[in-house]
Tab-separated table of N, CA and C and ligand atoms in Angstrom:
chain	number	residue	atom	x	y	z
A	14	UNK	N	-17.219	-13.269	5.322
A	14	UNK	CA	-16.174	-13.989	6.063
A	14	UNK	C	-15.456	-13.034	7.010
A	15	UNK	N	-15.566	-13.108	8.224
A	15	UNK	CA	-14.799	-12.271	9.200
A	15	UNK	C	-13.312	-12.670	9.207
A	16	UNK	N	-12.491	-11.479	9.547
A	16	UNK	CA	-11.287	-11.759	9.293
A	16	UNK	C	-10.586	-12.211	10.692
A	17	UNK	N	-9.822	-13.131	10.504
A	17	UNK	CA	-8.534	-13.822	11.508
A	17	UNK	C	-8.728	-12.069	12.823
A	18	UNK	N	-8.840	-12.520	14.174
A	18	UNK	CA	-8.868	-11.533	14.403
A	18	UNK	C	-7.514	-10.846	15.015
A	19	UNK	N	-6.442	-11.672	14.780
A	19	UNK	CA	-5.069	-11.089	14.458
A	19	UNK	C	-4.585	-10.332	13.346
A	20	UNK	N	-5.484	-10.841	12.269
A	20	UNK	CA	-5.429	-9.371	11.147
A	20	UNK	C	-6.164	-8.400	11.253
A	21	UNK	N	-7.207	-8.408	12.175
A	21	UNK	CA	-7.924	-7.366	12.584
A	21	UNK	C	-7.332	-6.297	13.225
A	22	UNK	N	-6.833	-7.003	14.355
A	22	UNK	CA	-5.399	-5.990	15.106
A	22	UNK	C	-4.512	-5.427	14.519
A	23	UNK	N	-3.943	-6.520	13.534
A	23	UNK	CA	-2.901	-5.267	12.417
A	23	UNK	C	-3.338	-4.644	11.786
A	24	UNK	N	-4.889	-4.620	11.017
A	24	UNK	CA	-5.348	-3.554	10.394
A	24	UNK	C	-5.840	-2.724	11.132
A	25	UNK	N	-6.302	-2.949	12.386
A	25	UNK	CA	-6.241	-1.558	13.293
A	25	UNK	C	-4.971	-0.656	13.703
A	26	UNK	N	-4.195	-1.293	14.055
A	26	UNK	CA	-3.240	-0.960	14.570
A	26	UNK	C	-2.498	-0.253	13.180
A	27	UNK	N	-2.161	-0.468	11.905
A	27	UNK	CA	-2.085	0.532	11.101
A	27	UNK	C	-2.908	1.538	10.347
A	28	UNK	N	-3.906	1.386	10.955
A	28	UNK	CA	-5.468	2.419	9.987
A	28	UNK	C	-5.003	3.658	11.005
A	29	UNK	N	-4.541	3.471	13.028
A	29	UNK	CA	-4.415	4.025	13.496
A	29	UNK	C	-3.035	4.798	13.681
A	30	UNK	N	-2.239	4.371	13.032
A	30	UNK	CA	-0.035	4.469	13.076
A	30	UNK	C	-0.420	6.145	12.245
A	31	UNK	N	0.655	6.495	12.473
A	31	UNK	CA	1.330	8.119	12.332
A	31	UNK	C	2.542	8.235	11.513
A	32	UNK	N	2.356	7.050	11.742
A	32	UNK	CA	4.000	6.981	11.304
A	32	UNK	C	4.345	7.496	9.616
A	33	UNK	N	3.308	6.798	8.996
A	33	UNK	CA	3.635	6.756	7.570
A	33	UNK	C	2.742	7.447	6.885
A	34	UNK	N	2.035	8.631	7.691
A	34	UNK	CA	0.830	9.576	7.077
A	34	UNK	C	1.612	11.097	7.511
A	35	UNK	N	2.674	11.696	6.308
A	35	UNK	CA	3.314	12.474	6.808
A	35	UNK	C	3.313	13.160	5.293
A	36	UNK	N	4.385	14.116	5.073
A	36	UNK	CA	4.714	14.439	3.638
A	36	UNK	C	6.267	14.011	3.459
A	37	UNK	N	6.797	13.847	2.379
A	37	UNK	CA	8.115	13.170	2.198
A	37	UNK	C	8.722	14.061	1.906
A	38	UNK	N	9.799	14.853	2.443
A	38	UNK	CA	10.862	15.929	1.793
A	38	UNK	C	11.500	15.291	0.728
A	39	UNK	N	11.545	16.191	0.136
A	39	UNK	CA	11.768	16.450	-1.436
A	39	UNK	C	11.438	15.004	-2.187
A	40	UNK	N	10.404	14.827	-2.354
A	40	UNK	CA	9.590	13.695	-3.192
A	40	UNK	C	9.899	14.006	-4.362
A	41	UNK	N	10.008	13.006	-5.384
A	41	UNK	CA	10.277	13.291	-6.619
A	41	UNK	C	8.984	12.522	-7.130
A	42	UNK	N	8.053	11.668	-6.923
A	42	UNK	CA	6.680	11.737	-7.129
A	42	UNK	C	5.655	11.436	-6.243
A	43	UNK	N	4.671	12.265	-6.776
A	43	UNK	CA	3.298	11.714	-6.001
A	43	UNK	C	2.318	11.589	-7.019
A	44	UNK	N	1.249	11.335	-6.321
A	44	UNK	CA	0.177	10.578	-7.083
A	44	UNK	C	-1.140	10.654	-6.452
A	45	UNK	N	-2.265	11.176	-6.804
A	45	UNK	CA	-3.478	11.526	-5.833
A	45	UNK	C	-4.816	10.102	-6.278
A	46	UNK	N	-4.841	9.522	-5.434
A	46	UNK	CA	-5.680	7.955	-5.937
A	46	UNK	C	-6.989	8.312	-5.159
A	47	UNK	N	-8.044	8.070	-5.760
A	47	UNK	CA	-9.813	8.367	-5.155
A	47	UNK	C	-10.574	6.878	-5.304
A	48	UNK	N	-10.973	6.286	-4.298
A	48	UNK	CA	-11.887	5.199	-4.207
A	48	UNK	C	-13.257	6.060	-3.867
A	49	UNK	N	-14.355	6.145	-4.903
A	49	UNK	CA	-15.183	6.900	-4.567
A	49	UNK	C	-16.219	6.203	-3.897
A	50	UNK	N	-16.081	4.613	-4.457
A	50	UNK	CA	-17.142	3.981	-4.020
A	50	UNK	C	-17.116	3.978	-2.271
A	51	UNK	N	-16.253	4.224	-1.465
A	51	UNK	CA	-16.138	4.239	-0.202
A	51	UNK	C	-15.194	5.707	0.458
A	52	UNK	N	-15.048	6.372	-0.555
A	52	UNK	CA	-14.760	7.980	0.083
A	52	UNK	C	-13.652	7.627	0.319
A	53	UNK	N	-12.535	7.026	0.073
A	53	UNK	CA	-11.403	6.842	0.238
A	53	UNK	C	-10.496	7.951	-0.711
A	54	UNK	N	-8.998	8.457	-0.138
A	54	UNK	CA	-8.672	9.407	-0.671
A	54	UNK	C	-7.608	9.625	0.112
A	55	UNK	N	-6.281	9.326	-1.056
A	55	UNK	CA	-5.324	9.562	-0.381
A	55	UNK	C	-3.785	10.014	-1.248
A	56	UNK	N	-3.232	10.784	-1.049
A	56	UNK	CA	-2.072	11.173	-2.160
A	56	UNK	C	-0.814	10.354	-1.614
A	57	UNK	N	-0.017	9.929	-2.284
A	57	UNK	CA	1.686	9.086	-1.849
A	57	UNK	C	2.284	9.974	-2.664
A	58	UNK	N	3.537	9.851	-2.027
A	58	UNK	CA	4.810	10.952	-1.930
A	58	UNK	C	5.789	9.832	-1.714
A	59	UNK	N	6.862	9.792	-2.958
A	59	UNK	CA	8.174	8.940	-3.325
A	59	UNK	C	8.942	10.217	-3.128
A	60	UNK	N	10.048	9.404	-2.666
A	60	UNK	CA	11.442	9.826	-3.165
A	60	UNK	C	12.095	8.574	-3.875
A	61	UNK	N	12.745	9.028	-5.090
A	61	UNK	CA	13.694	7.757	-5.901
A	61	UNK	C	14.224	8.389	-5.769
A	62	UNK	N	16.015	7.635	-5.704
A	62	UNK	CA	17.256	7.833	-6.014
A	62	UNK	C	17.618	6.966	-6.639
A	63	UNK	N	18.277	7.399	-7.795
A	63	UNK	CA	19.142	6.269	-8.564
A	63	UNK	C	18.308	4.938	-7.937
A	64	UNK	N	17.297	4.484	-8.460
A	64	UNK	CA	16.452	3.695	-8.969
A	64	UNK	C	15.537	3.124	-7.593
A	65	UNK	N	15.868	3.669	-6.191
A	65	UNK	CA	15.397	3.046	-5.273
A	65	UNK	C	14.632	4.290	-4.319
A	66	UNK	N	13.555	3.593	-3.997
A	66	UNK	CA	12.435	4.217	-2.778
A	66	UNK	C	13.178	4.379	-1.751
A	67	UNK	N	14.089	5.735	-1.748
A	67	UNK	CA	14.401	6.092	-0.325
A	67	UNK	C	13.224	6.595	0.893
A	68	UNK	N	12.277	7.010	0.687
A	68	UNK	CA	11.304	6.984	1.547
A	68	UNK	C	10.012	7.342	0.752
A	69	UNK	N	8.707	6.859	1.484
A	69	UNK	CA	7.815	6.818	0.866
A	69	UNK	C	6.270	7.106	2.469
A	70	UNK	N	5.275	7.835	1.791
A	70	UNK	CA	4.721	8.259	3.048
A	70	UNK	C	3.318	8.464	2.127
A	71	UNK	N	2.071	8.798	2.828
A	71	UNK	CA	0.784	9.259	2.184
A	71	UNK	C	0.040	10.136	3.242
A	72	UNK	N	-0.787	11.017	2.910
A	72	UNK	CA	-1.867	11.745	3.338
A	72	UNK	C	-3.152	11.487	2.580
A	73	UNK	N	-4.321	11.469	3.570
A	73	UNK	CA	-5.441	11.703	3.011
A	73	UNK	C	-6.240	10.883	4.107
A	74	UNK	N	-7.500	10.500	3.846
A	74	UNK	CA	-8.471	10.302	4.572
A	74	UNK	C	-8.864	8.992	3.945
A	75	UNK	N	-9.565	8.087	5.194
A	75	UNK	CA	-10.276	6.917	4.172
A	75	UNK	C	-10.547	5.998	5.184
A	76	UNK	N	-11.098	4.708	4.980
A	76	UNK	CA	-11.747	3.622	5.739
A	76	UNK	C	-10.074	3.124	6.537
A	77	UNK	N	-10.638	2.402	7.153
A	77	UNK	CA	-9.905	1.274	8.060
A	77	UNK	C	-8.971	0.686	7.156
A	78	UNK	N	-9.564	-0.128	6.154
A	78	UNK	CA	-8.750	-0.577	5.742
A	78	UNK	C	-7.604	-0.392	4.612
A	79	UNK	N	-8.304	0.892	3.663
A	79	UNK	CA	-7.299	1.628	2.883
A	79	UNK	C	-6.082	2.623	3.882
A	80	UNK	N	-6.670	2.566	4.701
A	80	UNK	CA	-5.313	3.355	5.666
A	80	UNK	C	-4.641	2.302	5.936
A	81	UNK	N	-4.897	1.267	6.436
A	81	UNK	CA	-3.992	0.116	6.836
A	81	UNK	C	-3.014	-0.579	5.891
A	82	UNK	N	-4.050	-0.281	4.470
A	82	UNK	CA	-3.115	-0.787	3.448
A	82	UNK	C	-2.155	0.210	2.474
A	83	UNK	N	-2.477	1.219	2.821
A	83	UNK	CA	-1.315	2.650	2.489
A	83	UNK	C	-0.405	2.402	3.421
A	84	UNK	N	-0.690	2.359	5.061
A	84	UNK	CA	0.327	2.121	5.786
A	84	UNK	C	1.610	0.930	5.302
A	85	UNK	N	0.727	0.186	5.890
A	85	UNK	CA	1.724	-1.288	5.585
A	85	UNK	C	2.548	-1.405	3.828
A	86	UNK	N	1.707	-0.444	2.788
A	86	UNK	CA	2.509	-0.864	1.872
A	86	UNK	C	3.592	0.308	1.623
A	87	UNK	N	3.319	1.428	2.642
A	87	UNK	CA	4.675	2.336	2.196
A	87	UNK	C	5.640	1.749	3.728
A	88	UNK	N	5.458	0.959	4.645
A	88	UNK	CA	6.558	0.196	5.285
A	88	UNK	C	7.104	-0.725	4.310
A	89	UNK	N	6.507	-1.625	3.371
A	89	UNK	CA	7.107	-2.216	2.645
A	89	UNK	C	7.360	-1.851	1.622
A	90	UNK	N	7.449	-0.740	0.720
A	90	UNK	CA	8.609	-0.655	-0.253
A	90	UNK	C	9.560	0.452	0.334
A	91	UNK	N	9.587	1.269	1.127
A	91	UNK	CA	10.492	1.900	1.503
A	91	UNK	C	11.861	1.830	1.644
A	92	UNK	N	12.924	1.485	0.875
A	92	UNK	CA	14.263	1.331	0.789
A	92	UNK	C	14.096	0.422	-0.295
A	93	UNK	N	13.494	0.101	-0.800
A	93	UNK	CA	13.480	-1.430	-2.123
A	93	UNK	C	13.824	-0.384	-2.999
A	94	UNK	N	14.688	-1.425	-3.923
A	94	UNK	CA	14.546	-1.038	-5.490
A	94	UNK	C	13.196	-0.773	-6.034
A	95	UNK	N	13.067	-0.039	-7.201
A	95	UNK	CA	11.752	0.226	-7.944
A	95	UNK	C	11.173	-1.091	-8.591
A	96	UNK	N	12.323	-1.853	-9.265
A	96	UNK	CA	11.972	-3.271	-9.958
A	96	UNK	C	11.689	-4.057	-8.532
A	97	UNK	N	11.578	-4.230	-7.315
A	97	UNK	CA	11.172	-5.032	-6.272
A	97	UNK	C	10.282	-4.621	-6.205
A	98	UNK	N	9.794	-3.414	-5.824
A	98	UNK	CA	8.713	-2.487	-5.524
A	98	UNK	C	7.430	-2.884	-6.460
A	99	UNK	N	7.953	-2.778	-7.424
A	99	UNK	CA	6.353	-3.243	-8.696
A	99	UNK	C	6.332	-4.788	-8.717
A	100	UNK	N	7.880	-5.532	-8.275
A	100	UNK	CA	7.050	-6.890	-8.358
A	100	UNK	C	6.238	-7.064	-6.946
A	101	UNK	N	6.186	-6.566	-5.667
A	101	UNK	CA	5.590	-6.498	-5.085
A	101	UNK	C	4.218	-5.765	-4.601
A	102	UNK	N	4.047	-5.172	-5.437
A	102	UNK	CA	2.901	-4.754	-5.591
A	102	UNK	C	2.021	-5.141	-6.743
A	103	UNK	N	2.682	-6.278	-7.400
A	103	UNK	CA	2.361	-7.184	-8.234
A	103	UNK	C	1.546	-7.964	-7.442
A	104	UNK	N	2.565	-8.462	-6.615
A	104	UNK	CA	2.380	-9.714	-5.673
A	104	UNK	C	0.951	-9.301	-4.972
A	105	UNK	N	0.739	-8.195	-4.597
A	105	UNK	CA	-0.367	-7.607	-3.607
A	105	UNK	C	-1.454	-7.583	-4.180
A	106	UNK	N	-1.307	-7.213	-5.348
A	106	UNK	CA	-2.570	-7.002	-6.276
A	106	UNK	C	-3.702	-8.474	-6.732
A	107	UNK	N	-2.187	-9.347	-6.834
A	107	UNK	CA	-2.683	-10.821	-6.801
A	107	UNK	C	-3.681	-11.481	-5.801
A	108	UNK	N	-3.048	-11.083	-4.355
A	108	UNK	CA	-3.294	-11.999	-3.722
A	108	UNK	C	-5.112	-11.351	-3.136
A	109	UNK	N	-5.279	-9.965	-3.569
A	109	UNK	CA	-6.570	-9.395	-3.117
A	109	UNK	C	-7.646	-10.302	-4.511
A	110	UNK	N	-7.244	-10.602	-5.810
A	110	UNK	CA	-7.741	-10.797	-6.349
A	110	UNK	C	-7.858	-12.494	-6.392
A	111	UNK	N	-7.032	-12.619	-5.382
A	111	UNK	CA	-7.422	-14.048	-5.534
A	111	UNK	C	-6.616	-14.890	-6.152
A	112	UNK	N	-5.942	-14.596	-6.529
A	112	UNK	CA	-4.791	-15.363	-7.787
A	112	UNK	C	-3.569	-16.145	-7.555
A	113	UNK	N	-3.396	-15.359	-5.836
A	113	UNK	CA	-1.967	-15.722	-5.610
A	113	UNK	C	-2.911	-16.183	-4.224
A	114	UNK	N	-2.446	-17.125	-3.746
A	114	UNK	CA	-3.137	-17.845	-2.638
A	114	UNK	C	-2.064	-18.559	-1.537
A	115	UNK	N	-0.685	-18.942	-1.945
A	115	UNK	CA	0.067	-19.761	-1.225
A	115	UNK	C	1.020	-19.007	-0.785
A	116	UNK	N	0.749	-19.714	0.995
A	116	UNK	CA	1.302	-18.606	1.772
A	116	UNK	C	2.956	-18.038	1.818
A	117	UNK	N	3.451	-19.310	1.512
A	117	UNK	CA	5.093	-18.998	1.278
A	117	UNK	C	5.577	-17.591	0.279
A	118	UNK	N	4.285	-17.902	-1.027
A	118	UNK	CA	4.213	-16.921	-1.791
A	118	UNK	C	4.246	-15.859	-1.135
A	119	UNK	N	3.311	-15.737	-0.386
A	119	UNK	CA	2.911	-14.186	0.253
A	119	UNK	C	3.382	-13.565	1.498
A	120	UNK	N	4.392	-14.762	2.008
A	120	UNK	CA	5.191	-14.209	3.106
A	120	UNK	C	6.114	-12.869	2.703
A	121	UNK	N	6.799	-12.479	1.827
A	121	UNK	CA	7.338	-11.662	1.160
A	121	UNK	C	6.485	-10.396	1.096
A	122	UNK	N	5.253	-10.295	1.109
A	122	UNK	CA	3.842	-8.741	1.728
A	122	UNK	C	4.439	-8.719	3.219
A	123	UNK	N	5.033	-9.917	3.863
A	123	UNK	CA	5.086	-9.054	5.350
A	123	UNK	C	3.504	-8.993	5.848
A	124	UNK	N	3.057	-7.896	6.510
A	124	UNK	CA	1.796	-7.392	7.474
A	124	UNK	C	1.123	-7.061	6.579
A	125	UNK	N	1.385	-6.884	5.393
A	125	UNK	CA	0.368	-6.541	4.106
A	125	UNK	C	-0.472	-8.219	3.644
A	126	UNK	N	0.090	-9.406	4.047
A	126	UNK	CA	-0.530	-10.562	3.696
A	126	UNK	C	-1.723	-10.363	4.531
A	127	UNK	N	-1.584	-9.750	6.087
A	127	UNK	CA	-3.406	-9.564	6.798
A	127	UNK	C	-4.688	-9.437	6.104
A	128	UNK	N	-3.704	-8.968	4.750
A	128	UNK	CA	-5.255	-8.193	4.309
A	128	UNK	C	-5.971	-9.056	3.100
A	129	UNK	N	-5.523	-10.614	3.368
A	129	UNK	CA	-5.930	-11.475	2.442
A	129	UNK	C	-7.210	-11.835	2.396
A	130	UNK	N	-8.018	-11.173	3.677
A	130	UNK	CA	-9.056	-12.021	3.284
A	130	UNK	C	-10.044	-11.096	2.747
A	131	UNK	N	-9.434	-9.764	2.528
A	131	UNK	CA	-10.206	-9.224	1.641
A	131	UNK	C	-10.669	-9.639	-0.128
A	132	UNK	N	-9.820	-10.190	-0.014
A	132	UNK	CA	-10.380	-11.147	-1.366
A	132	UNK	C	-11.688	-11.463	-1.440
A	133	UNK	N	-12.291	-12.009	-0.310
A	133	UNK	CA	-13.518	-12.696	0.096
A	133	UNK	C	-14.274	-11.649	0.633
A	134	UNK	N	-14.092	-10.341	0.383
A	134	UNK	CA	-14.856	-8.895	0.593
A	134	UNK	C	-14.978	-7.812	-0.745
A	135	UNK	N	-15.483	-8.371	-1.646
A	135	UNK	CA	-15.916	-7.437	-2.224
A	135	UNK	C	-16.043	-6.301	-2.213
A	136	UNK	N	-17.039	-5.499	-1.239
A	136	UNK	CA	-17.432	-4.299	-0.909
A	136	UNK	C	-15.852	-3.470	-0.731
A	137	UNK	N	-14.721	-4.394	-0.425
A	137	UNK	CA	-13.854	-4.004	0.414
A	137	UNK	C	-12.249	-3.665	-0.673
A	138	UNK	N	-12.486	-4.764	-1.359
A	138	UNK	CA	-11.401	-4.835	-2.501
A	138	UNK	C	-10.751	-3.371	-3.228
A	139	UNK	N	-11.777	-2.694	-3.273
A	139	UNK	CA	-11.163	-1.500	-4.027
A	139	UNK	C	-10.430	-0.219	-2.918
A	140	UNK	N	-11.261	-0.567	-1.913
A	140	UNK	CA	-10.410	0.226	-0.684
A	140	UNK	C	-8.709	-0.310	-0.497
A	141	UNK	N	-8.752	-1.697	-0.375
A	141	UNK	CA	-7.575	-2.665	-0.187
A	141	UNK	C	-6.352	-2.205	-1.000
A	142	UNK	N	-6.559	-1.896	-2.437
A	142	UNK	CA	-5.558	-1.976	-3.620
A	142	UNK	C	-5.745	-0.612	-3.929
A	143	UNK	N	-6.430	0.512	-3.450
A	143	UNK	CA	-6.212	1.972	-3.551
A	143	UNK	C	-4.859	2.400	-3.901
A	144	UNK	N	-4.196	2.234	-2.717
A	144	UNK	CA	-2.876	2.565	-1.972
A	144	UNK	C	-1.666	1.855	-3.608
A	145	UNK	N	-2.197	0.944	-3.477
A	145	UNK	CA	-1.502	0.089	-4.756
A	145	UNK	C	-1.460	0.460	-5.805
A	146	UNK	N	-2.909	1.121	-6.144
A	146	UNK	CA	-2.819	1.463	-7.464
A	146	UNK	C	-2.090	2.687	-7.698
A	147	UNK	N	-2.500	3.501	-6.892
A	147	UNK	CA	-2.014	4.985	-6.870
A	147	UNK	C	-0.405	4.475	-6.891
A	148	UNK	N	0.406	3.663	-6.324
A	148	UNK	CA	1.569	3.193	-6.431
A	148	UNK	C	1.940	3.554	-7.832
A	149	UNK	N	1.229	1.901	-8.262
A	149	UNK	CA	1.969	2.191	-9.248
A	149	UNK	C	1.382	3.239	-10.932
A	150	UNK	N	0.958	3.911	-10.284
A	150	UNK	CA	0.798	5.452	-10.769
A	150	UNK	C	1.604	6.325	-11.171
A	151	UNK	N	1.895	6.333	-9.804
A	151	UNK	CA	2.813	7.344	-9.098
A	151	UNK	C	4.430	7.021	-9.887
A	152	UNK	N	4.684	5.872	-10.445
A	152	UNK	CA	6.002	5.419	-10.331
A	152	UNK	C	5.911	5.581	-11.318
A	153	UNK	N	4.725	5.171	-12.088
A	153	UNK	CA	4.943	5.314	-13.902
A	153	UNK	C	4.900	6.816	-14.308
A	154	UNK	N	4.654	7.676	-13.990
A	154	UNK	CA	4.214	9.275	-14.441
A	154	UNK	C	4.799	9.849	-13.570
A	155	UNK	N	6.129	10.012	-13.215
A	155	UNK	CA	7.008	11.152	-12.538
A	155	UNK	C	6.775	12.027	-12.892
A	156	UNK	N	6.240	13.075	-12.554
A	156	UNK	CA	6.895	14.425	-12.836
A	156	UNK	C	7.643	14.942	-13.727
A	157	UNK	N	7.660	16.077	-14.601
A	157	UNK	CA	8.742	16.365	-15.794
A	157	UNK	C	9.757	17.297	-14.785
A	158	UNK	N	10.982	17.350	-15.244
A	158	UNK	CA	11.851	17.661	-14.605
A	158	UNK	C	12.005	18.667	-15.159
A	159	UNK	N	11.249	20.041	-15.059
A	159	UNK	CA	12.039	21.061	-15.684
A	159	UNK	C	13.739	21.433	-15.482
A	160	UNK	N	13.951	21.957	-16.477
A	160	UNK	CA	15.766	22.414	-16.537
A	160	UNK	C	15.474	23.342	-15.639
B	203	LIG	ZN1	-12.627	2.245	1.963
Protein backbone atom coordinates (compact mmCIF):
# COMPACT_ATOMS: atom_id res chain seq x y z
CA UNK A 1 0.00 0.00 0.00
CA UNK A 2 1.70 3.29 -0.98
CA UNK A 3 1.48 5.93 1.38
CA UNK A 4 -0.88 9.27 1.16
CA UNK A 5 1.71 11.21 -0.65
CA UNK A 6 1.35 14.03 1.92
CA UNK A 7 2.76 11.63 4.43
CA UNK A 8 5.38 10.99 2.19
CA UNK A 9 6.44 14.66 2.34
CA UNK A 10 6.35 14.67 6.08
CA UNK A 11 8.33 11.66 6.29
CA UNK A 12 10.75 13.18 4.05
CA UNK A 13 10.83 16.27 5.24
CA UNK A 14 11.69 14.84 8.82
CA UNK A 15 14.12 11.79 7.80
CA UNK A 16 15.82 15.10 6.32
CA UNK A 17 15.29 18.01 9.60
CA UNK A 18 18.48 18.79 11.83
CA UNK A 19 16.71 19.91 14.09
CA UNK A 20 16.19 17.06 16.48
CA UNK A 21 19.47 14.94 15.60
CA UNK A 22 21.74 16.79 18.06
CA UNK A 23 23.04 15.78 21.69
CA UNK A 24 20.95 17.14 24.69
CA UNK A 25 23.02 19.08 27.40
CA UNK A 26 23.01 17.56 30.43
CA UNK A 27 20.61 14.55 29.66
CA UNK A 28 19.72 12.65 32.49
CA UNK A 29 18.91 9.58 30.15
CA UNK A 30 19.71 7.91 27.10
CA UNK A 31 19.15 4.82 25.57
CA UNK A 32 20.96 3.12 22.46
CA UNK A 33 17.94 1.16 20.31
CA UNK A 34 19.28 -1.25 17.11
CA UNK A 35 16.73 -2.36 14.38
CA UNK A 36 19.03 -4.84 12.83
CA UNK A 37 16.66 -6.13 10.51
CA UNK A 38 17.09 -2.76 8.48
CA UNK A 39 20.47 -1.25 10.00
CA UNK A 40 18.67 1.18 11.85
CA UNK A 41 20.51 2.74 14.86
CA UNK A 42 19.99 5.37 16.90
CA UNK A 43 20.69 6.63 20.67
CA UNK A 44 17.91 9.38 22.48
CA UNK A 45 19.07 11.73 25.00
CA UNK A 46 16.26 13.04 27.79
CA UNK A 47 16.46 15.58 30.02
CA UNK A 48 13.70 15.15 33.03
CA UNK A 49 13.02 17.65 35.48
CA UNK A 50 10.84 17.13 38.22
CA UNK A 51 8.86 14.70 36.18
CA UNK A 52 8.82 16.42 32.68
CA UNK A 53 10.83 16.09 29.18
CA UNK A 54 12.50 19.35 29.12
CA UNK A 55 14.20 18.48 25.93
CA UNK A 56 14.70 15.48 24.08
CA UNK A 57 16.97 14.87 20.78
CA UNK A 58 18.68 11.52 19.02
CA UNK A 59 21.76 10.60 16.98
CA UNK A 60 22.44 7.79 14.85
CA UNK A 61 21.87 6.56 11.42
CA UNK A 62 18.91 4.70 9.78
CA UNK A 63 16.17 4.44 6.97
CA UNK A 64 13.74 7.17 6.01
CA UNK A 65 11.46 6.26 8.04
CA UNK A 66 13.01 5.52 11.53
CA UNK A 67 14.56 9.01 11.21
CA UNK A 68 11.25 10.50 10.54
CA UNK A 69 9.85 8.73 13.36
CA UNK A 70 12.72 9.66 15.98
CA UNK A 71 12.19 13.06 14.58
CA UNK A 72 8.57 13.65 14.91
CA UNK A 73 8.44 11.70 18.19
CA UNK A 74 11.13 13.75 20.08
CA UNK A 75 8.97 17.06 18.63
CA UNK A 76 6.24 15.44 20.37
CA UNK A 77 7.15 14.66 23.79
CA UNK A 78 9.42 17.44 24.32
CA UNK A 79 8.01 19.62 27.20
CA UNK A 80 5.19 16.83 28.18
CA UNK A 81 5.01 15.31 31.39
CA UNK A 82 6.57 11.72 31.59
CA UNK A 83 2.92 10.20 32.42
CA UNK A 84 1.75 12.01 28.86
CA UNK A 85 4.81 10.96 27.25
CA UNK A 86 4.25 7.01 27.81
CA UNK A 87 0.59 7.45 27.24
CA UNK A 88 1.61 8.67 24.00
CA UNK A 89 3.82 6.53 22.97
CA UNK A 90 1.30 4.12 23.99
CA UNK A 91 -0.91 5.68 21.61
CA UNK A 92 1.93 5.30 18.77
CA UNK A 93 2.70 1.92 19.37
CA UNK A 94 -1.04 1.16 18.84
CA UNK A 95 -1.75 2.74 15.97
CA UNK A 96 1.53 1.01 13.94
CA UNK A 97 0.09 -2.18 15.19
CA UNK A 98 -3.06 -1.66 14.11
CA UNK A 99 -5.12 -1.42 17.18
CA UNK A 100 -5.84 2.09 17.40
CA UNK A 101 -7.36 3.11 14.03
CA UNK A 102 -9.75 6.23 14.71
CA UNK A 103 -8.58 9.28 13.62
CA UNK A 104 -9.80 11.64 16.39
CA UNK A 105 -7.91 9.07 18.47
CA UNK A 106 -4.77 9.77 16.73
CA UNK A 107 -4.98 13.37 16.18
CA UNK A 108 -3.15 13.79 19.55
CA UNK A 109 0.48 11.91 17.46
CA UNK A 110 0.29 15.27 15.61
CA UNK A 111 2.80 14.49 12.27
CA UNK A 112 3.59 11.22 13.94
CA UNK A 113 -0.17 9.95 12.77
CA UNK A 114 1.71 10.09 8.86
CA UNK A 115 3.18 7.16 9.72
CA UNK A 116 -0.06 5.12 9.91
CA UNK A 117 0.15 3.39 7.12
CA UNK A 118 2.94 1.67 8.15
CA UNK A 119 0.80 -0.69 9.78
CA UNK A 120 0.10 -2.07 6.33
CA UNK A 121 4.13 -2.38 5.91
CA UNK A 122 5.48 -4.96 7.55
CA UNK A 123 8.98 -4.89 6.29
CA UNK A 124 8.66 -1.37 7.76
CA UNK A 125 7.04 -1.67 11.29
CA UNK A 126 10.08 -2.27 13.27
CA UNK A 127 11.94 0.71 11.74
CA UNK A 128 8.59 2.86 12.62
CA UNK A 129 8.49 2.01 16.58
CA UNK A 130 12.47 1.92 16.95
CA UNK A 131 12.51 5.46 18.14
CA UNK A 132 9.53 4.33 20.52
CA UNK A 133 10.87 1.63 21.89
CA UNK A 134 14.19 2.92 22.76
CA UNK A 135 11.74 5.66 24.42
CA UNK A 136 10.40 3.92 26.49
CA UNK A 137 13.66 2.31 27.52
CA UNK A 138 15.25 5.07 28.06
CA UNK A 139 12.58 6.36 30.63
CA UNK A 140 12.34 3.13 32.48
CA UNK A 141 16.29 2.57 33.25
CA UNK A 142 17.72 6.05 34.13
CA UNK A 143 20.90 6.04 34.98
CA UNK A 144 22.10 5.50 38.74
CA UNK A 145 22.84 8.67 40.22
CA UNK A 146 25.99 8.35 41.86
CA UNK A 147 26.44 10.56 45.22
ZN1 LIG B 1 14.63 1.10 8.81
Amino acid sequence: MPLDSIYTELITEHSRDKRNRRHVEGATCSHRGVNPSCGDELTLELRVQSGVIEDAAFTGSGCAISQASASMMTDLLRGRPVADANRIAEKFLGMIKGEITDEADLEELDEAAALQGVSKMPARVKCAVLPWHTYQQAIADPPGNPA
